[in-house]
mmCIF file with all atom_site columns, C-alpha atoms in Angstrom:
data_model
loop_
_atom_site.group_PDB
_atom_site.id
_atom_site.type_symbol
_atom_site.label_atom_id
_atom_site.label_alt_id
_atom_site.label_comp_id
_atom_site.label_asym_id
_atom_site.label_entity_id
_atom_site.label_seq_id
_atom_site.pdbx_PDB_ins_code
_atom_site.Cartn_x
_atom_site.Cartn_y
_atom_site.Cartn_z
_atom_site.occupancy
_atom_site.B_iso_or_equiv
_atom_site.pdbx_formal_charge
_atom_site.auth_seq_id
_atom_site.auth_comp_id
_atom_site.auth_asym_id
_atom_site.auth_atom_id
_atom_site.pdbx_PDB_model_num
ATOM 1   C CA . MET A 1 1   ? -15.671 26.605 -0.127  1.00 0.00 ? 3   MET A CA 1
ATOM 2   C CA . LYS A 1 2   ? -15.471 22.866 0.470   1.00 0.00 ? 4   LYS A CA 1
ATOM 3   C CA . ILE A 1 3   ? -11.974 21.436 0.946   1.00 0.00 ? 5   ILE A CA 1
ATOM 4   C CA . ILE A 1 4   ? -10.775 17.857 1.317   1.00 0.00 ? 6   ILE A CA 1
ATOM 5   C CA . ILE A 1 5   ? -7.416  16.978 2.874   1.00 0.00 ? 7   ILE A CA 1
ATOM 6   C CA . PHE A 1 6   ? -6.252  13.398 2.395   1.00 0.00 ? 8   PHE A CA 1
ATOM 7   C CA . GLY A 1 7   ? -3.251  11.101 2.268   1.00 0.00 ? 9   GLY A CA 1
ATOM 8   C CA . ALA A 1 8   ? -1.914  8.046  4.030   1.00 0.00 ? 10  ALA A CA 1
ATOM 9   C CA . SER A 1 9   ? -2.714  7.330  7.656   1.00 0.00 ? 11  SER A CA 1
ATOM 10  C CA . GLY A 1 10  ? -0.291  9.407  9.698   1.00 0.00 ? 12  GLY A CA 1
ATOM 11  C CA . ALA A 1 11  ? 0.355   11.994 6.973   1.00 0.00 ? 13  ALA A CA 1
ATOM 12  C CA . GLY A 1 12  ? -1.308  14.722 9.034   1.00 0.00 ? 14  GLY A CA 1
ATOM 13  C CA . ALA A 1 13  ? -4.657  15.234 7.260   1.00 0.00 ? 15  ALA A CA 1
ATOM 14  C CA . SER A 1 14  ? -6.704  15.352 10.472  1.00 0.00 ? 16  SER A CA 1
ATOM 15  C CA . THR A 1 15  ? -4.293  17.716 12.186  1.00 0.00 ? 17  THR A CA 1
ATOM 16  C CA . LEU A 1 16  ? -4.182  20.080 9.221   1.00 0.00 ? 18  LEU A CA 1
ATOM 17  C CA . ALA A 1 17  ? -7.967  19.971 8.758   1.00 0.00 ? 19  ALA A CA 1
ATOM 18  C CA . LYS A 1 18  ? -8.706  20.642 12.444  1.00 0.00 ? 20  LYS A CA 1
ATOM 19  C CA . THR A 1 19  ? -6.256  23.524 12.620  1.00 0.00 ? 21  THR A CA 1
ATOM 20  C CA . PHE A 1 20  ? -7.391  25.027 9.329   1.00 0.00 ? 22  PHE A CA 1
ATOM 21  C CA . ALA A 1 21  ? -11.047 24.794 10.381  1.00 0.00 ? 23  ALA A CA 1
ATOM 22  C CA . ARG A 1 22  ? -10.397 26.409 13.768  1.00 0.00 ? 24  ARG A CA 1
ATOM 23  C CA . GLU A 1 23  ? -8.328  29.266 12.334  1.00 0.00 ? 25  GLU A CA 1
ATOM 24  C CA . ASN A 1 24  ? -10.631 30.006 9.380   1.00 0.00 ? 26  ASN A CA 1
ATOM 25  C CA . GLY A 1 25  ? -14.139 29.443 10.688  1.00 0.00 ? 27  GLY A CA 1
ATOM 26  C CA . TYR A 1 26  ? -14.786 26.229 8.768   1.00 0.00 ? 28  TYR A CA 1
ATOM 27  C CA . GLU A 1 27  ? -16.728 23.182 9.896   1.00 0.00 ? 29  GLU A CA 1
ATOM 28  C CA . GLN A 1 28  ? -14.440 20.150 10.092  1.00 0.00 ? 30  GLN A CA 1
ATOM 29  C CA . LEU A 1 29  ? -15.612 16.657 9.187   1.00 0.00 ? 31  LEU A CA 1
ATOM 30  C CA . ASP A 1 30  ? -13.533 13.514 9.652   1.00 0.00 ? 32  ASP A CA 1
ATOM 31  C CA . ALA A 1 31  ? -14.070 10.597 7.260   1.00 0.00 ? 33  ALA A CA 1
ATOM 32  C CA . ASP A 1 32  ? -13.435 8.082  10.060  1.00 0.00 ? 34  ASP A CA 1
ATOM 33  C CA . HIS A 1 33  ? -16.503 9.363  11.947  1.00 0.00 ? 35  HIS A CA 1
ATOM 34  C CA . TYR A 1 34  ? -18.651 8.219  9.018   1.00 0.00 ? 36  TYR A CA 1
ATOM 35  C CA . TYR A 1 35  ? -16.683 5.124  7.984   1.00 0.00 ? 37  TYR A CA 1
ATOM 36  C CA . TRP A 1 36  ? -16.673 3.476  11.417  1.00 0.00 ? 38  TRP A CA 1
ATOM 37  C CA . LEU A 1 37  ? -19.573 2.901  13.799  1.00 0.00 ? 39  LEU A CA 1
ATOM 38  C CA . LYS A 1 38  ? -19.104 4.112  17.354  1.00 0.00 ? 40  LYS A CA 1
ATOM 39  C CA . THR A 1 39  ? -18.545 0.901  19.255  1.00 0.00 ? 41  THR A CA 1
ATOM 40  C CA . GLU A 1 40  ? -17.010 -0.007 22.590  1.00 0.00 ? 42  GLU A CA 1
ATOM 41  C CA . ARG A 1 41  ? -13.942 -1.263 20.758  1.00 0.00 ? 43  ARG A CA 1
ATOM 42  C CA . PRO A 1 42  ? -12.839 1.477  18.343  1.00 0.00 ? 44  PRO A CA 1
ATOM 43  C CA . TYR A 1 43  ? -12.515 0.888  14.607  1.00 0.00 ? 45  TYR A CA 1
ATOM 44  C CA . GLU A 1 44  ? -14.161 -2.517 14.885  1.00 0.00 ? 46  GLU A CA 1
ATOM 45  C CA . THR A 1 45  ? -17.336 -2.191 12.807  1.00 0.00 ? 47  THR A CA 1
ATOM 46  C CA . LYS A 1 46  ? -17.695 -0.375 9.501   1.00 0.00 ? 48  LYS A CA 1
ATOM 47  C CA . CYS A 1 47  ? -20.806 1.646  8.803   1.00 0.00 ? 49  CYS A CA 1
ATOM 48  C CA . ASP A 1 48  ? -23.129 0.417  6.061   1.00 0.00 ? 50  ASP A CA 1
ATOM 49  C CA . PRO A 1 49  ? -21.917 2.250  2.910   1.00 0.00 ? 51  PRO A CA 1
ATOM 50  C CA . ALA A 1 50  ? -25.355 3.596  1.981   1.00 0.00 ? 52  ALA A CA 1
ATOM 51  C CA . GLU A 1 51  ? -25.917 4.952  5.503   1.00 0.00 ? 53  GLU A CA 1
ATOM 52  C CA . ARG A 1 52  ? -22.351 6.295  5.660   1.00 0.00 ? 54  ARG A CA 1
ATOM 53  C CA . ASN A 1 53  ? -22.799 8.163  2.371   1.00 0.00 ? 55  ASN A CA 1
ATOM 54  C CA . LYS A 1 54  ? -26.180 9.548  3.417   1.00 0.00 ? 56  LYS A CA 1
ATOM 55  C CA . LEU A 1 55  ? -24.852 10.857 6.746   1.00 0.00 ? 57  LEU A CA 1
ATOM 56  C CA . PHE A 1 56  ? -21.667 12.234 5.200   1.00 0.00 ? 58  PHE A CA 1
ATOM 57  C CA . LEU A 1 57  ? -23.448 14.025 2.354   1.00 0.00 ? 59  LEU A CA 1
ATOM 58  C CA . GLU A 1 58  ? -26.013 15.503 4.763   1.00 0.00 ? 60  GLU A CA 1
ATOM 59  C CA . ALA A 1 59  ? -23.222 16.888 6.939   1.00 0.00 ? 61  ALA A CA 1
ATOM 60  C CA . LEU A 1 60  ? -21.263 18.157 3.932   1.00 0.00 ? 62  LEU A CA 1
ATOM 61  C CA . HIS A 1 61  ? -24.292 19.997 2.528   1.00 0.00 ? 63  HIS A CA 1
ATOM 62  C CA . GLN A 1 62  ? -25.146 21.608 5.878   1.00 0.00 ? 64  GLN A CA 1
ATOM 63  C CA . HIS A 1 63  ? -22.185 23.972 5.666   1.00 0.00 ? 65  HIS A CA 1
ATOM 64  C CA . ASP A 1 64  ? -20.884 26.419 3.083   1.00 0.00 ? 66  ASP A CA 1
ATOM 65  C CA . LYS A 1 65  ? -17.382 26.369 4.568   1.00 0.00 ? 67  LYS A CA 1
ATOM 66  C CA . VAL A 1 66  ? -16.262 22.842 5.346   1.00 0.00 ? 68  VAL A CA 1
ATOM 67  C CA . VAL A 1 67  ? -12.974 20.964 5.416   1.00 0.00 ? 69  VAL A CA 1
ATOM 68  C CA . VAL A 1 68  ? -12.955 17.172 5.316   1.00 0.00 ? 70  VAL A CA 1
ATOM 69  C CA . ALA A 1 69  ? -10.099 15.053 6.643   1.00 0.00 ? 71  ALA A CA 1
ATOM 70  C CA . GLY A 1 70  ? -9.789  11.674 4.997   1.00 0.00 ? 72  GLY A CA 1
ATOM 71  C CA . SER A 1 71  ? -10.153 9.755  1.804   1.00 0.00 ? 73  SER A CA 1
ATOM 72  C CA . VAL A 1 72  ? -13.796 9.721  0.633   1.00 0.00 ? 74  VAL A CA 1
ATOM 73  C CA . PHE A 1 73  ? -13.496 9.868  -3.156  1.00 0.00 ? 75  PHE A CA 1
ATOM 74  C CA . ASN A 1 74  ? -14.404 6.219  -3.685  1.00 0.00 ? 76  ASN A CA 1
ATOM 75  C CA . TRP A 1 75  ? -17.511 6.332  -1.461  1.00 0.00 ? 77  TRP A CA 1
ATOM 76  C CA . ASP A 1 76  ? -19.847 7.725  -4.096  1.00 0.00 ? 78  ASP A CA 1
ATOM 77  C CA . PRO A 1 77  ? -19.165 8.828  -7.688  1.00 0.00 ? 79  PRO A CA 1
ATOM 78  C CA . ALA A 1 78  ? -20.756 12.239 -7.016  1.00 0.00 ? 80  ALA A CA 1
ATOM 79  C CA . ILE A 1 79  ? -18.497 13.125 -4.082  1.00 0.00 ? 81  ILE A CA 1
ATOM 80  C CA . PRO A 1 80  ? -15.368 14.401 -5.900  1.00 0.00 ? 82  PRO A CA 1
ATOM 81  C CA . ALA A 1 81  ? -17.367 17.110 -7.714  1.00 0.00 ? 83  ALA A CA 1
ATOM 82  C CA . LEU A 1 82  ? -18.652 18.488 -4.392  1.00 0.00 ? 84  LEU A CA 1
ATOM 83  C CA . PHE A 1 83  ? -15.247 19.914 -3.437  1.00 0.00 ? 85  PHE A CA 1
ATOM 84  C CA . ASP A 1 84  ? -13.578 23.138 -4.530  1.00 0.00 ? 86  ASP A CA 1
ATOM 85  C CA . LEU A 1 85  ? -10.047 22.145 -3.493  1.00 0.00 ? 87  LEU A CA 1
ATOM 86  C CA . ALA A 1 86  ? -8.225  18.906 -2.725  1.00 0.00 ? 88  ALA A CA 1
ATOM 87  C CA . VAL A 1 87  ? -5.081  18.889 -0.583  1.00 0.00 ? 89  VAL A CA 1
ATOM 88  C CA . PHE A 1 88  ? -2.966  15.748 -0.795  1.00 0.00 ? 90  PHE A CA 1
ATOM 89  C CA . LEU A 1 89  ? -0.343  15.105 1.888   1.00 0.00 ? 91  LEU A CA 1
ATOM 90  C CA . TRP A 1 90  ? 2.548   12.709 1.482   1.00 0.00 ? 92  TRP A CA 1
ATOM 91  C CA . LEU A 1 91  ? 5.240   11.930 4.039   1.00 0.00 ? 93  LEU A CA 1
ATOM 92  C CA . PRO A 1 92  ? 8.218   9.619  3.766   1.00 0.00 ? 94  PRO A CA 1
ATOM 93  C CA . PRO A 1 93  ? 7.136   6.207  5.120   1.00 0.00 ? 95  PRO A CA 1
ATOM 94  C CA . ASP A 1 94  ? 9.617   6.142  8.005   1.00 0.00 ? 96  ASP A CA 1
ATOM 95  C CA . ILE A 1 95  ? 8.347   9.461  9.416   1.00 0.00 ? 97  ILE A CA 1
ATOM 96  C CA . ARG A 1 96  ? 4.719   8.500  8.873   1.00 0.00 ? 98  ARG A CA 1
ATOM 97  C CA . MET A 1 97  ? 5.110   5.131  10.573  1.00 0.00 ? 99  MET A CA 1
ATOM 98  C CA . GLN A 1 98  ? 6.908   6.682  13.564  1.00 0.00 ? 100 GLN A CA 1
ATOM 99  C CA . ARG A 1 99  ? 3.946   9.059  13.936  1.00 0.00 ? 101 ARG A CA 1
ATOM 100 C CA . LEU A 1 100 ? 1.413   6.244  13.719  1.00 0.00 ? 102 LEU A CA 1
ATOM 101 C CA . ILE A 1 101 ? 3.179   4.071  16.272  1.00 0.00 ? 103 ILE A CA 1
ATOM 102 C CA . LEU A 1 102 ? 3.448   7.030  18.651  1.00 0.00 ? 104 LEU A CA 1
ATOM 103 C CA . ARG A 1 103 ? -0.229  7.890  18.100  1.00 0.00 ? 105 ARG A CA 1
ATOM 104 C CA . GLU A 1 104 ? -1.264  4.316  18.893  1.00 0.00 ? 106 GLU A CA 1
ATOM 105 C CA . LYS A 1 105 ? 0.775   4.412  22.123  1.00 0.00 ? 107 LYS A CA 1
ATOM 106 C CA . GLN A 1 106 ? -0.700  7.789  23.122  1.00 0.00 ? 108 GLN A CA 1
ATOM 107 C CA . ARG A 1 107 ? -4.232  6.719  22.231  1.00 0.00 ? 109 ARG A CA 1
ATOM 108 C CA . TYR A 1 108 ? -4.238  3.341  24.012  1.00 0.00 ? 110 TYR A CA 1
ATOM 109 C CA . GLY A 1 109 ? -1.347  3.445  26.491  1.00 0.00 ? 111 GLY A CA 1
ATOM 110 C CA . SER A 1 110 ? -0.785  0.265  28.482  1.00 0.00 ? 112 SER A CA 1
ATOM 111 C CA . LEU A 1 111 ? -3.847  -1.371 26.895  1.00 0.00 ? 113 LEU A CA 1
ATOM 112 C CA . LEU A 1 112 ? -1.650  -2.092 23.877  1.00 0.00 ? 114 LEU A CA 1
ATOM 113 C CA . GLU A 1 113 ? 0.128   -4.648 26.036  1.00 0.00 ? 115 GLU A CA 1
ATOM 114 C CA . SER A 1 114 ? -2.655  -5.802 28.376  1.00 0.00 ? 116 SER A CA 1
ATOM 115 C CA . ASP A 1 115 ? -5.585  -6.136 25.942  1.00 0.00 ? 117 ASP A CA 1
ATOM 116 C CA . PRO A 1 116 ? -4.895  -8.991 23.479  1.00 0.00 ? 118 PRO A CA 1
ATOM 117 C CA . TRP A 1 117 ? -7.616  -7.857 21.043  1.00 0.00 ? 119 TRP A CA 1
ATOM 118 C CA . LEU A 1 118 ? -6.360  -4.267 20.964  1.00 0.00 ? 120 LEU A CA 1
ATOM 119 C CA . LYS A 1 119 ? -2.746  -5.394 20.631  1.00 0.00 ? 121 LYS A CA 1
ATOM 120 C CA . LYS A 1 120 ? -3.672  -7.590 17.644  1.00 0.00 ? 122 LYS A CA 1
ATOM 121 C CA . GLU A 1 121 ? -5.819  -4.893 15.982  1.00 0.00 ? 123 GLU A CA 1
ATOM 122 C CA . SER A 1 122 ? -3.182  -2.196 16.455  1.00 0.00 ? 124 SER A CA 1
ATOM 123 C CA . ALA A 1 123 ? -0.475  -4.442 14.977  1.00 0.00 ? 125 ALA A CA 1
ATOM 124 C CA . ALA A 1 124 ? -2.740  -5.233 11.999  1.00 0.00 ? 126 ALA A CA 1
ATOM 125 C CA . PHE A 1 125 ? -3.442  -1.520 11.473  1.00 0.00 ? 127 PHE A CA 1
ATOM 126 C CA . ILE A 1 126 ? 0.276   -0.660 11.563  1.00 0.00 ? 128 ILE A CA 1
ATOM 127 C CA . ALA A 1 127 ? 1.042   -3.479 9.104   1.00 0.00 ? 129 ALA A CA 1
ATOM 128 C CA . TRP A 1 128 ? -1.748  -2.273 6.769   1.00 0.00 ? 130 TRP A CA 1
ATOM 129 C CA . ALA A 1 129 ? -0.639  1.378  6.979   1.00 0.00 ? 131 ALA A CA 1
ATOM 130 C CA . SER A 1 130 ? 2.988   0.448  6.279   1.00 0.00 ? 132 SER A CA 1
ATOM 131 C CA . ARG A 1 131 ? 1.989   -0.827 2.811   1.00 0.00 ? 133 ARG A CA 1
ATOM 132 C CA . TYR A 1 132 ? 0.652   2.551  1.570   1.00 0.00 ? 134 TYR A CA 1
ATOM 133 C CA . ASP A 1 133 ? 3.658   3.297  -0.684  1.00 0.00 ? 135 ASP A CA 1
ATOM 134 C CA . GLU A 1 134 ? 3.950   -0.259 -2.074  1.00 0.00 ? 136 GLU A CA 1
ATOM 135 C CA . PRO A 1 135 ? 3.227   -0.485 -5.800  1.00 0.00 ? 137 PRO A CA 1
ATOM 136 C CA . GLY A 1 136 ? 0.324   -2.831 -6.330  1.00 0.00 ? 138 GLY A CA 1
ATOM 137 C CA . PHE A 1 137 ? -1.080  -2.581 -2.792  1.00 0.00 ? 139 PHE A CA 1
ATOM 138 C CA . THR A 1 138 ? -4.852  -2.732 -3.214  1.00 0.00 ? 140 THR A CA 1
ATOM 139 C CA . GLY A 1 139 ? -5.873  -0.944 -0.011  1.00 0.00 ? 141 GLY A CA 1
ATOM 140 C CA . ARG A 1 140 ? -5.761  2.815  0.501   1.00 0.00 ? 142 ARG A CA 1
ATOM 141 C CA . SER A 1 141 ? -2.499  3.482  -1.247  1.00 0.00 ? 143 SER A CA 1
ATOM 142 C CA . LEU A 1 142 ? -0.332  6.037  -2.981  1.00 0.00 ? 144 LEU A CA 1
ATOM 143 C CA . THR A 1 143 ? -1.214  4.382  -6.294  1.00 0.00 ? 145 THR A CA 1
ATOM 144 C CA . LEU A 1 144 ? -4.950  4.775  -5.618  1.00 0.00 ? 146 LEU A CA 1
ATOM 145 C CA . HIS A 1 145 ? -4.575  8.367  -4.442  1.00 0.00 ? 147 HIS A CA 1
ATOM 146 C CA . LYS A 1 146 ? -2.494  9.336  -7.502  1.00 0.00 ? 148 LYS A CA 1
ATOM 147 C CA . LYS A 1 147 ? -5.167  7.789  -9.737  1.00 0.00 ? 149 LYS A CA 1
ATOM 148 C CA . GLN A 1 148 ? -7.892  9.726  -7.905  1.00 0.00 ? 150 GLN A CA 1
ATOM 149 C CA . ILE A 1 149 ? -5.911  12.966 -8.155  1.00 0.00 ? 151 ILE A CA 1
ATOM 150 C CA . ALA A 1 150 ? -5.516  12.493 -11.921 1.00 0.00 ? 152 ALA A CA 1
ATOM 151 C CA . GLN A 1 151 ? -9.303  12.166 -12.261 1.00 0.00 ? 153 GLN A CA 1
ATOM 152 C CA . LEU A 1 152 ? -10.199 15.251 -10.222 1.00 0.00 ? 154 LEU A CA 1
ATOM 153 C CA . LYS A 1 153 ? -11.597 18.248 -12.031 1.00 0.00 ? 155 LYS A CA 1
ATOM 154 C CA . ILE A 1 154 ? -10.816 20.644 -9.176  1.00 0.00 ? 156 ILE A CA 1
ATOM 155 C CA . PRO A 1 155 ? -7.588  22.332 -8.102  1.00 0.00 ? 157 PRO A CA 1
ATOM 156 C CA . VAL A 1 156 ? -5.220  20.037 -6.210  1.00 0.00 ? 158 VAL A CA 1
ATOM 157 C CA . LEU A 1 157 ? -2.465  21.116 -3.852  1.00 0.00 ? 159 LEU A CA 1
ATOM 158 C CA . GLU A 1 158 ? 0.117   18.410 -3.249  1.00 0.00 ? 160 GLU A CA 1
ATOM 159 C CA . ILE A 1 159 ? 2.324   18.818 -0.195  1.00 0.00 ? 161 ILE A CA 1
ATOM 160 C CA . ASN A 1 160 ? 5.088   16.228 -0.392  1.00 0.00 ? 162 ASN A CA 1
ATOM 161 C CA . GLY A 1 161 ? 7.440   16.082 2.555   1.00 0.00 ? 163 GLY A CA 1
ATOM 162 C CA . ASP A 1 162 ? 7.682   16.756 6.268   1.00 0.00 ? 164 ASP A CA 1
ATOM 163 C CA . PHE A 1 163 ? 6.794   20.427 6.652   1.00 0.00 ? 165 PHE A CA 1
ATOM 164 C CA . PRO A 1 164 ? 5.751   22.207 9.838   1.00 0.00 ? 166 PRO A CA 1
ATOM 165 C CA . LEU A 1 165 ? 2.020   22.659 10.331  1.00 0.00 ? 167 LEU A CA 1
ATOM 166 C CA . ALA A 1 166 ? 2.347   26.447 9.932   1.00 0.00 ? 168 ALA A CA 1
ATOM 167 C CA . GLU A 1 167 ? 3.910   26.001 6.486   1.00 0.00 ? 169 GLU A CA 1
ATOM 168 C CA . ARG A 1 168 ? 1.212   23.539 5.429   1.00 0.00 ? 170 ARG A CA 1
ATOM 169 C CA . LEU A 1 169 ? -1.450  26.023 6.548   1.00 0.00 ? 171 LEU A CA 1
ATOM 170 C CA . GLN A 1 170 ? 0.245   28.813 4.615   1.00 0.00 ? 172 GLN A CA 1
ATOM 171 C CA . ARG A 1 171 ? 0.366   26.703 1.449   1.00 0.00 ? 173 ARG A CA 1
ATOM 172 C CA . VAL A 1 172 ? -3.352  25.941 1.731   1.00 0.00 ? 174 VAL A CA 1
ATOM 173 C CA . GLN A 1 173 ? -4.143  29.643 2.267   1.00 0.00 ? 175 GLN A CA 1
ATOM 174 C CA . GLU A 1 174 ? -2.036  30.602 -0.757  1.00 0.00 ? 176 GLU A CA 1
ATOM 175 C CA . LYS A 1 175 ? -3.797  28.009 -2.915  1.00 0.00 ? 177 LYS A CA 1
ATOM 176 C CA . ILE A 1 176 ? -7.215  29.276 -1.814  1.00 0.00 ? 178 ILE A CA 1
ATOM 177 C CA . ALA A 1 177 ? -6.179  32.843 -2.599  1.00 0.00 ? 179 ALA A CA 1
ATOM 178 C CA . ALA A 1 178 ? -5.010  31.747 -6.053  1.00 0.00 ? 180 ALA A CA 1
ATOM 179 C CA . ILE A 1 179 ? -8.323  29.983 -6.688  1.00 0.00 ? 181 ILE A CA 1
ATOM 180 C CA . LYS A 1 180 ? -10.357 32.981 -5.557  1.00 0.00 ? 182 LYS A CA 1
ATOM 181 C CA . TYR A 1 181 ? -8.283  35.372 -7.635  1.00 0.00 ? 183 TYR A CA 1
ATOM 182 C CA . GLN A 1 182 ? -8.605  34.203 -11.180 1.00 0.00 ? 184 GLN A CA 1
ATOM 183 C CA . PRO A 1 183 ? -8.541  37.263 -13.442 1.00 0.00 ? 185 PRO A CA 1
ATOM 184 C CA . ALA A 1 184 ? -10.998 37.317 -16.314 1.00 0.00 ? 186 ALA A CA 1
ATOM 185 C CA . ALA A 1 185 ? -9.594  35.923 -19.526 1.00 0.00 ? 187 ALA A CA 1
ATOM 186 C CA . ARG A 1 186 ? -8.283  38.581 -21.889 1.00 0.00 ? 188 ARG A CA 1
ATOM 187 C CA . GLN A 1 187 ? -10.370 39.132 -24.962 1.00 0.00 ? 189 GLN A CA 1
#
């Protein structure tokens, strides 16, 4: 089974994907590892889209049981059909933004104040992420994700709200069980 978990930055997709993968013997892939090049300054240089898609699809096809964290549906038109289940996470903006600000502080510590470039980039990221729920925002947004969900031809589990990780995991497991158990249609 191939599963994708996505939502706004700070919604918990990476955390849920990592935990699900560890507890269920899945390979975990993170969209950011393919979207961004590994550079001295993080999240500075985007990967060439053709190379990104090639590397991502190779990794995705290497495993029968894989869970992807991140939004990859608009990378290549063939990608959505490669998944068996999509899990969409939504959190109220105030909770999500608190998480992101805390994550930035934990990730970079005092560099957020002493490194002018990092301070500027972090502030720009927070400003970008804060627009996710705005109608009409053209970046990665709730509007875009809802449109993508409507176009999917696979089961979708939407988890809307601030639920503990254990409950999110349980909901994913229940959805997988429901997908696997589909009784034959009655004649």
